[in-house]
């Protein structure tokens, strides 16, 4: 190879590398712009959208009762929803009771058997109980005339268990995309993430899948440094030590994503003990008040909130429609709203479950039910 040819070849290689680098930079910049645009949608005030036609909810609910079974009564988010369903149900005459449990399948079975024995009209499996884990008992309830429904559990991509009459789905996959885009924007496209998950909870699967897909799409320089899987009943004993170990072993971690915000009560102490408070960003989902307070205190950075009261009204609405033979919506249709340092004051001081979302849903549902 002549000197002239060699120089030409090296020049071409350098030009190609420059173009490749430029293309990569352009892709990263475009991805960050898409992520920023997506995040902005969830910082707008939520609006009420009617889930169906008006109906006589009082006539429908007369004499009916519903047993709501959470995956664990120790979860303040779920307990908060059920407490509000009791109030929303009382407005139209639907009796709502919680089956309190500590997250054990044997306890879920006992609740189903009680609902069957005492002739409840509705069993509501709320956020976390896979109907397949207690299918024999649910089949018996169905055969006895009890309608089995789920709420805040299935992602729209899930196939509903045949024993279930109707499902009020929630976009767990959508949450994954929001969390990924937030991590990208919060670190200017340089996120090194510790992802805290509970794979035993079925909605985790689409949430994490979409998180990874969106991160790859919009943030080529972002990485999941460590994924930590902890079962629900072990959050209190394993999350803190796992996060401590992760950030000590991987000093490049600059974001922690506990995908359900009640996990945060164990993440925050881990960051404090490792001297990472304020240095590592924390973003999560659910809008539980004590976690919103973490944002106000500078201990966390972002929480994708949902109004529990809005969820309660939407659940009562959807389940009543099914119980009375009307077409039930296929989703809760409860909007997500991002809280961060810019608007955390809207959540109250201290933060409240339903503050900051507006209250248009209340009059909206009451008009649909014919009571306002």
GROMACS .gro file of C-alpha atoms in nm:
model
  372
    1UNK     CA    1   0.000   0.000   0.000
    2UNK     CA    2   0.142   0.338  -0.101
    3UNK     CA    3   0.174   0.621   0.145
    4UNK     CA    4  -0.091   0.818  -0.045
    5UNK     CA    5  -0.337   0.527  -0.035
    6UNK     CA    6  -0.271   0.470   0.334
    7UNK     CA    7  -0.338   0.835   0.413
    8UNK     CA    8  -0.659   0.825   0.209
    9UNK     CA    9  -0.772   0.511   0.390
   10UNK     CA   10  -0.703   0.659   0.733
   11UNK     CA   11  -0.884   0.976   0.634
   12UNK     CA   12  -1.188   0.776   0.524
   13UNK     CA   13  -1.190   0.576   0.848
   14UNK     CA   14  -1.164   0.894   1.053
   15UNK     CA   15  -1.450   1.049   0.857
   16UNK     CA   16  -1.662   0.739   0.909
   17UNK     CA   17  -1.591   0.740   1.282
   18UNK     CA   18  -1.677   1.105   1.300
   19UNK     CA   19  -2.004   1.048   1.118
   20UNK     CA   20  -2.085   0.749   1.339
   21UNK     CA   21  -2.015   0.953   1.651
   22UNK     CA   22  -2.225   1.236   1.516
   23UNK     CA   23  -2.512   0.997   1.434
   24UNK     CA   24  -2.494   0.849   1.783
   25UNK     CA   25  -2.499   1.195   1.937
   26UNK     CA   26  -2.795   1.289   1.721
   27UNK     CA   27  -2.980   0.973   1.825
   28UNK     CA   28  -2.913   1.045   2.193
   29UNK     CA   29  -3.028   1.406   2.154
   30UNK     CA   30  -3.344   1.303   1.970
   31UNK     CA   31  -3.420   1.036   2.229
   32UNK     CA   32  -3.383   1.285   2.512
   33UNK     CA   33  -3.616   1.525   2.332
   34UNK     CA   34  -3.879   1.249   2.296
   35UNK     CA   35  -3.841   1.159   2.663
   36UNK     CA   36  -3.882   1.522   2.767
   37UNK     CA   37  -4.194   1.559   2.554
   38UNK     CA   38  -4.346   1.243   2.702
   39UNK     CA   39  -4.279   1.350   3.060
   40UNK     CA   40  -4.447   1.686   2.996
   41UNK     CA   41  -4.780   1.513   2.923
   42UNK     CA   42  -4.795   1.377   3.277
   43UNK     CA   43  -4.727   1.714   3.438
   44UNK     CA   44  -5.054   1.855   3.305
   45UNK     CA   45  -5.354   1.855   3.539
   46UNK     CA   46  -5.563   1.533   3.507
   47UNK     CA   47  -5.901   1.553   3.334
   48UNK     CA   48  -6.212   1.340   3.394
   49UNK     CA   49  -6.330   1.122   3.106
   50UNK     CA   50  -6.663   0.938   3.147
   51UNK     CA   51  -6.608   0.559   3.142
   52UNK     CA   52  -6.954   0.485   3.003
   53UNK     CA   53  -7.314   0.597   2.972
   54UNK     CA   54  -7.513   0.727   3.272
   55UNK     CA   55  -7.706   0.466   3.475
   56UNK     CA   56  -7.916   0.444   3.790
   57UNK     CA   57  -7.643   0.340   4.030
   58UNK     CA   58  -7.866   0.339   4.339
   59UNK     CA   59  -8.113   0.100   4.181
   60UNK     CA   60  -7.823  -0.114   4.059
   61UNK     CA   61  -7.648  -0.125   4.399
   62UNK     CA   62  -7.957  -0.191   4.610
   63UNK     CA   63  -7.893  -0.484   4.841
   64UNK     CA   64  -7.553  -0.563   4.689
   65UNK     CA   65  -7.224  -0.614   4.874
   66UNK     CA   66  -6.863  -0.644   4.765
   67UNK     CA   67  -6.563  -0.803   4.936
   68UNK     CA   68  -6.236  -0.641   4.832
   69UNK     CA   69  -5.924  -0.854   4.880
   70UNK     CA   70  -5.587  -0.676   4.851
   71UNK     CA   71  -5.264  -0.870   4.806
   72UNK     CA   72  -5.169  -0.742   5.152
   73UNK     CA   73  -5.343  -0.512   5.398
   74UNK     CA   74  -4.999  -0.390   5.500
   75UNK     CA   75  -4.981  -0.189   5.177
   76UNK     CA   76  -5.107   0.162   5.264
   77UNK     CA   77  -5.181   0.239   4.899
   78UNK     CA   78  -5.426  -0.051   4.865
   79UNK     CA   79  -5.580   0.001   5.206
   80UNK     CA   80  -5.635   0.365   5.115
   81UNK     CA   81  -5.822   0.267   4.798
   82UNK     CA   82  -6.049   0.024   4.981
   83UNK     CA   83  -6.127   0.276   5.256
   84UNK     CA   84  -6.237   0.518   4.985
   85UNK     CA   85  -6.440   0.252   4.804
   86UNK     CA   86  -6.639   0.208   5.123
   87UNK     CA   87  -6.728   0.577   5.112
   88UNK     CA   88  -6.796   0.588   4.738
   89UNK     CA   89  -7.005   0.272   4.759
   90UNK     CA   90  -7.211   0.413   5.046
   91UNK     CA   91  -7.318   0.704   4.821
   92UNK     CA   92  -7.522   0.461   4.612
   93UNK     CA   93  -7.589   0.188   4.867
   94UNK     CA   94  -7.315  -0.063   4.781
   95UNK     CA   95  -7.168  -0.229   5.092
   96UNK     CA   96  -6.791  -0.263   5.061
   97UNK     CA   97  -6.580  -0.468   5.302
   98UNK     CA   98  -6.206  -0.533   5.310
   99UNK     CA   99  -6.073  -0.884   5.368
  100UNK     CA  100  -5.771  -0.801   5.579
  101UNK     CA  101  -5.469  -1.025   5.527
  102UNK     CA  102  -5.091  -1.036   5.549
  103UNK     CA  103  -5.024  -1.141   5.192
  104UNK     CA  104  -5.060  -1.517   5.235
  105UNK     CA  105  -5.248  -1.715   4.965
  106UNK     CA  106  -5.416  -1.922   5.236
  107UNK     CA  107  -5.567  -1.599   5.370
  108UNK     CA  108  -5.690  -1.499   5.025
  109UNK     CA  109  -5.861  -1.839   5.002
  110UNK     CA  110  -6.034  -1.779   5.333
  111UNK     CA  111  -6.168  -1.446   5.203
  112UNK     CA  112  -6.305  -1.604   4.886
  113UNK     CA  113  -6.469  -1.880   5.086
  114UNK     CA  114  -6.631  -1.627   5.318
  115UNK     CA  115  -6.768  -1.429   5.022
  116UNK     CA  116  -6.909  -1.749   4.877
  117UNK     CA  117  -7.060  -1.862   5.203
  118UNK     CA  118  -7.212  -1.524   5.286
  119UNK     CA  119  -7.344  -1.471   4.933
  120UNK     CA  120  -7.156  -1.159   4.834
  121UNK     CA  121  -7.234  -1.024   4.490
  122UNK     CA  122  -6.880  -0.918   4.402
  123UNK     CA  123  -6.529  -1.031   4.489
  124UNK     CA  124  -6.281  -0.758   4.400
  125UNK     CA  125  -5.920  -0.877   4.368
  126UNK     CA  126  -5.726  -0.554   4.395
  127UNK     CA  127  -5.373  -0.498   4.271
  128UNK     CA  128  -5.159  -0.803   4.309
  129UNK     CA  129  -5.356  -1.124   4.351
  130UNK     CA  130  -5.326  -1.341   4.041
  131UNK     CA  131  -5.663  -1.519   4.006
  132UNK     CA  132  -5.474  -1.826   3.890
  133UNK     CA  133  -5.319  -1.874   4.235
  134UNK     CA  134  -5.660  -1.936   4.396
  135UNK     CA  135  -5.854  -2.048   4.091
  136UNK     CA  136  -6.040  -2.347   4.246
  137UNK     CA  137  -6.192  -2.129   4.516
  138UNK     CA  138  -6.278  -1.855   4.268
  139UNK     CA  139  -6.448  -2.110   4.041
  140UNK     CA  140  -6.657  -2.225   4.337
  141UNK     CA  141  -6.751  -1.865   4.411
  142UNK     CA  142  -6.849  -1.808   4.049
  143UNK     CA  143  -7.062  -2.121   4.045
  144UNK     CA  144  -7.234  -1.995   4.361
  145UNK     CA  145  -7.331  -1.672   4.184
  146UNK     CA  146  -7.052  -1.442   4.302
  147UNK     CA  147  -6.894  -1.234   4.027
  148UNK     CA  148  -6.513  -1.223   4.044
  149UNK     CA  149  -6.360  -0.896   3.924
  150UNK     CA  150  -6.015  -0.742   3.933
  151UNK     CA  151  -5.909  -0.381   3.972
  152UNK     CA  152  -5.573  -0.207   3.942
  153UNK     CA  153  -5.417  -0.543   3.856
  154UNK     CA  154  -5.411  -0.647   3.491
  155UNK     CA  155  -5.213  -0.449   3.237
  156UNK     CA  156  -5.409  -0.406   2.909
  157UNK     CA  157  -5.164  -0.652   2.750
  158UNK     CA  158  -5.263  -0.934   2.990
  159UNK     CA  159  -5.507  -1.210   2.906
  160UNK     CA  160  -5.783  -1.221   3.165
  161UNK     CA  161  -5.830  -1.545   3.360
  162UNK     CA  162  -6.156  -1.714   3.247
  163UNK     CA  163  -6.292  -1.713   3.602
  164UNK     CA  164  -6.287  -1.332   3.604
  165UNK     CA  165  -6.605  -1.155   3.494
  166UNK     CA  166  -6.443  -0.818   3.417
  167UNK     CA  167  -6.119  -0.630   3.478
  168UNK     CA  168  -6.045  -0.265   3.536
  169UNK     CA  169  -5.693  -0.255   3.398
  170UNK     CA  170  -5.418  -0.005   3.460
  171UNK     CA  171  -5.132   0.084   3.227
  172UNK     CA  172  -4.840  -0.068   3.414
  173UNK     CA  173  -4.650  -0.075   3.085
  174UNK     CA  174  -4.722   0.296   3.049
  175UNK     CA  175  -4.574   0.352   3.395
  176UNK     CA  176  -4.258   0.176   3.280
  177UNK     CA  177  -4.219   0.417   2.989
  178UNK     CA  178  -4.269   0.720   3.215
  179UNK     CA  179  -4.010   0.597   3.466
  180UNK     CA  180  -3.757   0.528   3.191
  181UNK     CA  181  -3.805   0.867   3.029
  182UNK     CA  182  -3.783   1.041   3.365
  183UNK     CA  183  -3.454   0.865   3.446
  184UNK     CA  184  -3.316   0.974   3.110
  185UNK     CA  185  -3.422   1.338   3.151
  186UNK     CA  186  -3.319   1.361   3.518
  187UNK     CA  187  -2.962   1.255   3.433
  188UNK     CA  188  -2.938   1.429   3.093
  189UNK     CA  189  -2.916   1.094   2.923
  190UNK     CA  190  -2.654   0.939   3.151
  191UNK     CA  191  -2.853   0.724   3.393
  192UNK     CA  192  -2.690   0.431   3.573
  193UNK     CA  193  -2.986   0.267   3.740
  194UNK     CA  194  -3.056   0.036   4.030
  195UNK     CA  195  -3.401  -0.105   3.954
  196UNK     CA  196  -3.598  -0.249   4.247
  197UNK     CA  197  -3.872  -0.494   4.140
  198UNK     CA  198  -4.106  -0.765   4.270
  199UNK     CA  199  -4.136  -1.019   3.992
  200UNK     CA  200  -4.391  -1.226   4.184
  201UNK     CA  201  -4.644  -0.946   4.127
  202UNK     CA  202  -4.769  -0.997   3.768
  203UNK     CA  203  -4.797  -0.625   3.674
  204UNK     CA  204  -4.424  -0.598   3.734
  205UNK     CA  205  -4.361  -0.787   3.410
  206UNK     CA  206  -4.505  -0.535   3.159
  207UNK     CA  207  -4.382  -0.242   3.370
  208UNK     CA  208  -4.022  -0.362   3.363
  209UNK     CA  209  -4.040  -0.477   3.000
  210UNK     CA  210  -4.159  -0.133   2.887
  211UNK     CA  211  -3.905   0.038   3.111
  212UNK     CA  212  -3.621  -0.148   2.943
  213UNK     CA  213  -3.763  -0.099   2.594
  214UNK     CA  214  -3.814   0.275   2.643
  215UNK     CA  215  -3.472   0.320   2.798
  216UNK     CA  216  -3.308   0.151   2.499
  217UNK     CA  217  -3.516   0.359   2.260
  218UNK     CA  218  -3.464   0.704   2.411
  219UNK     CA  219  -3.143   0.680   2.611
  220UNK     CA  220  -2.857   0.489   2.445
  221UNK     CA  221  -2.613   0.602   2.717
  222UNK     CA  222  -2.839   0.483   3.002
  223UNK     CA  223  -2.784   0.145   3.167
  224UNK     CA  224  -2.948  -0.072   3.430
  225UNK     CA  225  -2.647  -0.133   3.651
  226UNK     CA  226  -2.830  -0.370   3.884
  227UNK     CA  227  -3.180  -0.516   3.900
  228UNK     CA  228  -3.289  -0.619   4.248
  229UNK     CA  229  -3.587  -0.854   4.284
  230UNK     CA  230  -3.749  -0.870   4.629
  231UNK     CA  231  -4.075  -1.049   4.717
  232UNK     CA  232  -4.352  -0.837   4.870
  233UNK     CA  233  -4.335  -1.006   5.210
  234UNK     CA  234  -3.957  -0.946   5.221
  235UNK     CA  235  -3.946  -0.576   5.140
  236UNK     CA  236  -3.889  -0.484   5.505
  237UNK     CA  237  -3.601  -0.726   5.552
  238UNK     CA  238  -3.418  -0.725   5.218
  239UNK     CA  239  -3.456  -0.401   5.021
  240UNK     CA  240  -3.243  -0.178   5.244
  241UNK     CA  241  -2.946  -0.413   5.260
  242UNK     CA  242  -2.969  -0.492   4.887
  243UNK     CA  243  -2.968  -0.122   4.793
  244UNK     CA  244  -2.681  -0.048   5.031
  245UNK     CA  245  -2.475  -0.327   4.877
  246UNK     CA  246  -2.561  -0.217   4.522
  247UNK     CA  247  -2.458   0.147   4.560
  248UNK     CA  248  -2.142   0.056   4.749
  249UNK     CA  249  -2.038  -0.199   4.487
  250UNK     CA  250  -2.137   0.028   4.197
  251UNK     CA  251  -2.045   0.390   4.273
  252UNK     CA  252  -2.157   0.490   3.922
  253UNK     CA  253  -2.524   0.436   4.018
  254UNK     CA  254  -2.696   0.773   4.004
  255UNK     CA  255  -3.064   0.668   3.995
  256UNK     CA  256  -3.268   0.424   4.205
  257UNK     CA  257  -3.608   0.321   4.074
  258UNK     CA  258  -3.824   0.136   4.330
  259UNK     CA  259  -4.111   0.059   4.093
  260UNK     CA  260  -4.376   0.064   4.371
  261UNK     CA  261  -4.334   0.359   4.602
  262UNK     CA  262  -4.396   0.176   4.929
  263UNK     CA  263  -4.054   0.020   4.863
  264UNK     CA  264  -3.907   0.366   4.913
  265UNK     CA  265  -3.934   0.349   5.291
  266UNK     CA  266  -3.647   0.097   5.274
  267UNK     CA  267  -3.454   0.266   4.992
  268UNK     CA  268  -3.423   0.607   5.161
  269UNK     CA  269  -3.249   0.472   5.476
  270UNK     CA  270  -3.006   0.280   5.253
  271UNK     CA  271  -2.907   0.598   5.072
  272UNK     CA  272  -2.875   0.785   5.399
  273UNK     CA  273  -2.646   0.520   5.549
  274UNK     CA  274  -2.426   0.515   5.240
  275UNK     CA  275  -2.402   0.894   5.227
  276UNK     CA  276  -2.584   0.908   4.893
  277UNK     CA  277  -2.887   1.115   4.993
  278UNK     CA  278  -2.938   1.388   4.734
  279UNK     CA  279  -2.661   1.247   4.518
  280UNK     CA  280  -2.861   0.951   4.383
  281UNK     CA  281  -3.198   1.041   4.232
  282UNK     CA  282  -3.508   0.842   4.332
  283UNK     CA  283  -3.814   0.806   4.108
  284UNK     CA  284  -4.112   0.582   4.171
  285UNK     CA  285  -4.485   0.518   4.121
  286UNK     CA  286  -4.812   0.526   4.321
  287UNK     CA  287  -4.833   0.863   4.497
  288UNK     CA  288  -4.837   0.739   4.857
  289UNK     CA  289  -4.826   1.046   5.087
  290UNK     CA  290  -4.521   0.958   5.296
  291UNK     CA  291  -4.324   0.911   4.974
  292UNK     CA  292  -4.452   1.243   4.840
  293UNK     CA  293  -4.324   1.395   5.164
  294UNK     CA  294  -3.981   1.252   5.081
  295UNK     CA  295  -3.983   1.477   4.773
  296UNK     CA  296  -4.067   1.783   4.982
  297UNK     CA  297  -3.782   1.687   5.219
  298UNK     CA  298  -3.533   1.643   4.936
  299UNK     CA  299  -3.500   1.269   4.997
  300UNK     CA  300  -3.666   1.161   4.670
  301UNK     CA  301  -3.714   1.330   4.335
  302UNK     CA  302  -4.027   1.210   4.152
  303UNK     CA  303  -4.342   1.009   4.210
  304UNK     CA  304  -4.602   0.917   3.948
  305UNK     CA  305  -4.920   0.964   4.144
  306UNK     CA  306  -5.275   0.839   4.113
  307UNK     CA  307  -5.568   0.970   4.313
  308UNK     CA  308  -5.685   0.686   4.537
  309UNK     CA  309  -6.027   0.844   4.564
  310UNK     CA  310  -6.050   0.861   4.184
  311UNK     CA  311  -5.951   0.492   4.168
  312UNK     CA  312  -6.217   0.411   4.429
  313UNK     CA  313  -6.495   0.585   4.238
  314UNK     CA  314  -6.383   0.427   3.910
  315UNK     CA  315  -6.375   0.080   4.070
  316UNK     CA  316  -6.721   0.113   4.221
  317UNK     CA  317  -6.852   0.242   3.889
  318UNK     CA  318  -6.700  -0.037   3.680
  319UNK     CA  319  -6.790  -0.320   3.917
  320UNK     CA  320  -7.149  -0.201   3.954
  321UNK     CA  321  -7.191  -0.188   3.577
  322UNK     CA  322  -7.076  -0.549   3.551
  323UNK     CA  323  -7.284  -0.665   3.848
  324UNK     CA  324  -7.597  -0.518   3.691
  325UNK     CA  325  -7.540  -0.659   3.344
  326UNK     CA  326  -7.419  -0.336   3.187
  327UNK     CA  327  -7.107  -0.303   2.974
  328UNK     CA  328  -6.809  -0.254   3.202
  329UNK     CA  329  -6.513  -0.040   3.100
  330UNK     CA  330  -6.194  -0.232   3.030
  331UNK     CA  331  -5.973   0.015   3.218
  332UNK     CA  332  -5.984   0.229   3.531
  333UNK     CA  333  -5.922   0.538   3.318
  334UNK     CA  334  -5.755   0.710   3.612
  335UNK     CA  335  -5.485   0.950   3.488
  336UNK     CA  336  -5.125   0.952   3.608
  337UNK     CA  337  -4.977   1.275   3.743
  338UNK     CA  338  -4.610   1.346   3.808
  339UNK     CA  339  -4.510   1.508   4.136
  340UNK     CA  340  -4.161   1.655   4.169
  341UNK     CA  341  -3.995   1.950   4.342
  342UNK     CA  342  -4.175   2.194   4.111
  343UNK     CA  343  -4.530   2.101   4.217
  344UNK     CA  344  -4.499   1.892   4.533
  345UNK     CA  345  -4.665   2.170   4.736
  346UNK     CA  346  -4.989   2.082   4.552
  347UNK     CA  347  -4.995   1.750   4.738
  348UNK     CA  348  -5.035   1.925   5.075
  349UNK     CA  349  -4.817   1.965   5.383
  350UNK     CA  350  -4.799   1.691   5.489
  351UNK     CA  351  -4.900   1.526   5.160
  352UNK     CA  352  -5.245   1.371   5.127
  353UNK     CA  353  -5.358   1.080   4.913
  354UNK     CA  354  -5.600   1.275   4.697
  355UNK     CA  355  -5.464   1.628   4.703
  356UNK     CA  356  -5.331   1.786   4.386
  357UNK     CA  357  -5.539   1.600   4.128
  358UNK     CA  358  -5.846   1.821   4.130
  359UNK     CA  359  -6.196   1.686   4.209
  360UNK     CA  360  -6.374   1.692   3.873
  361UNK     CA  361  -6.406   1.311   3.892
  362UNK     CA  362  -6.644   1.332   4.189
  363UNK     CA  363  -6.909   1.537   4.018
  364UNK     CA  364  -6.838   1.341   3.700
  365UNK     CA  365  -6.920   1.006   3.856
  366UNK     CA  366  -7.213   1.142   4.058
  367UNK     CA  367  -7.373   1.273   3.741
  368UNK     CA  368  -7.319   0.936   3.571
  369UNK     CA  369  -7.482   0.765   3.870
  370UNK     CA  370  -7.782   0.998   3.872
  371UNK     CA  371  -7.721   1.132   4.223
  372UNK     CA  372  -7.614   1.488   4.134
   0.00000   0.00000   0.00000
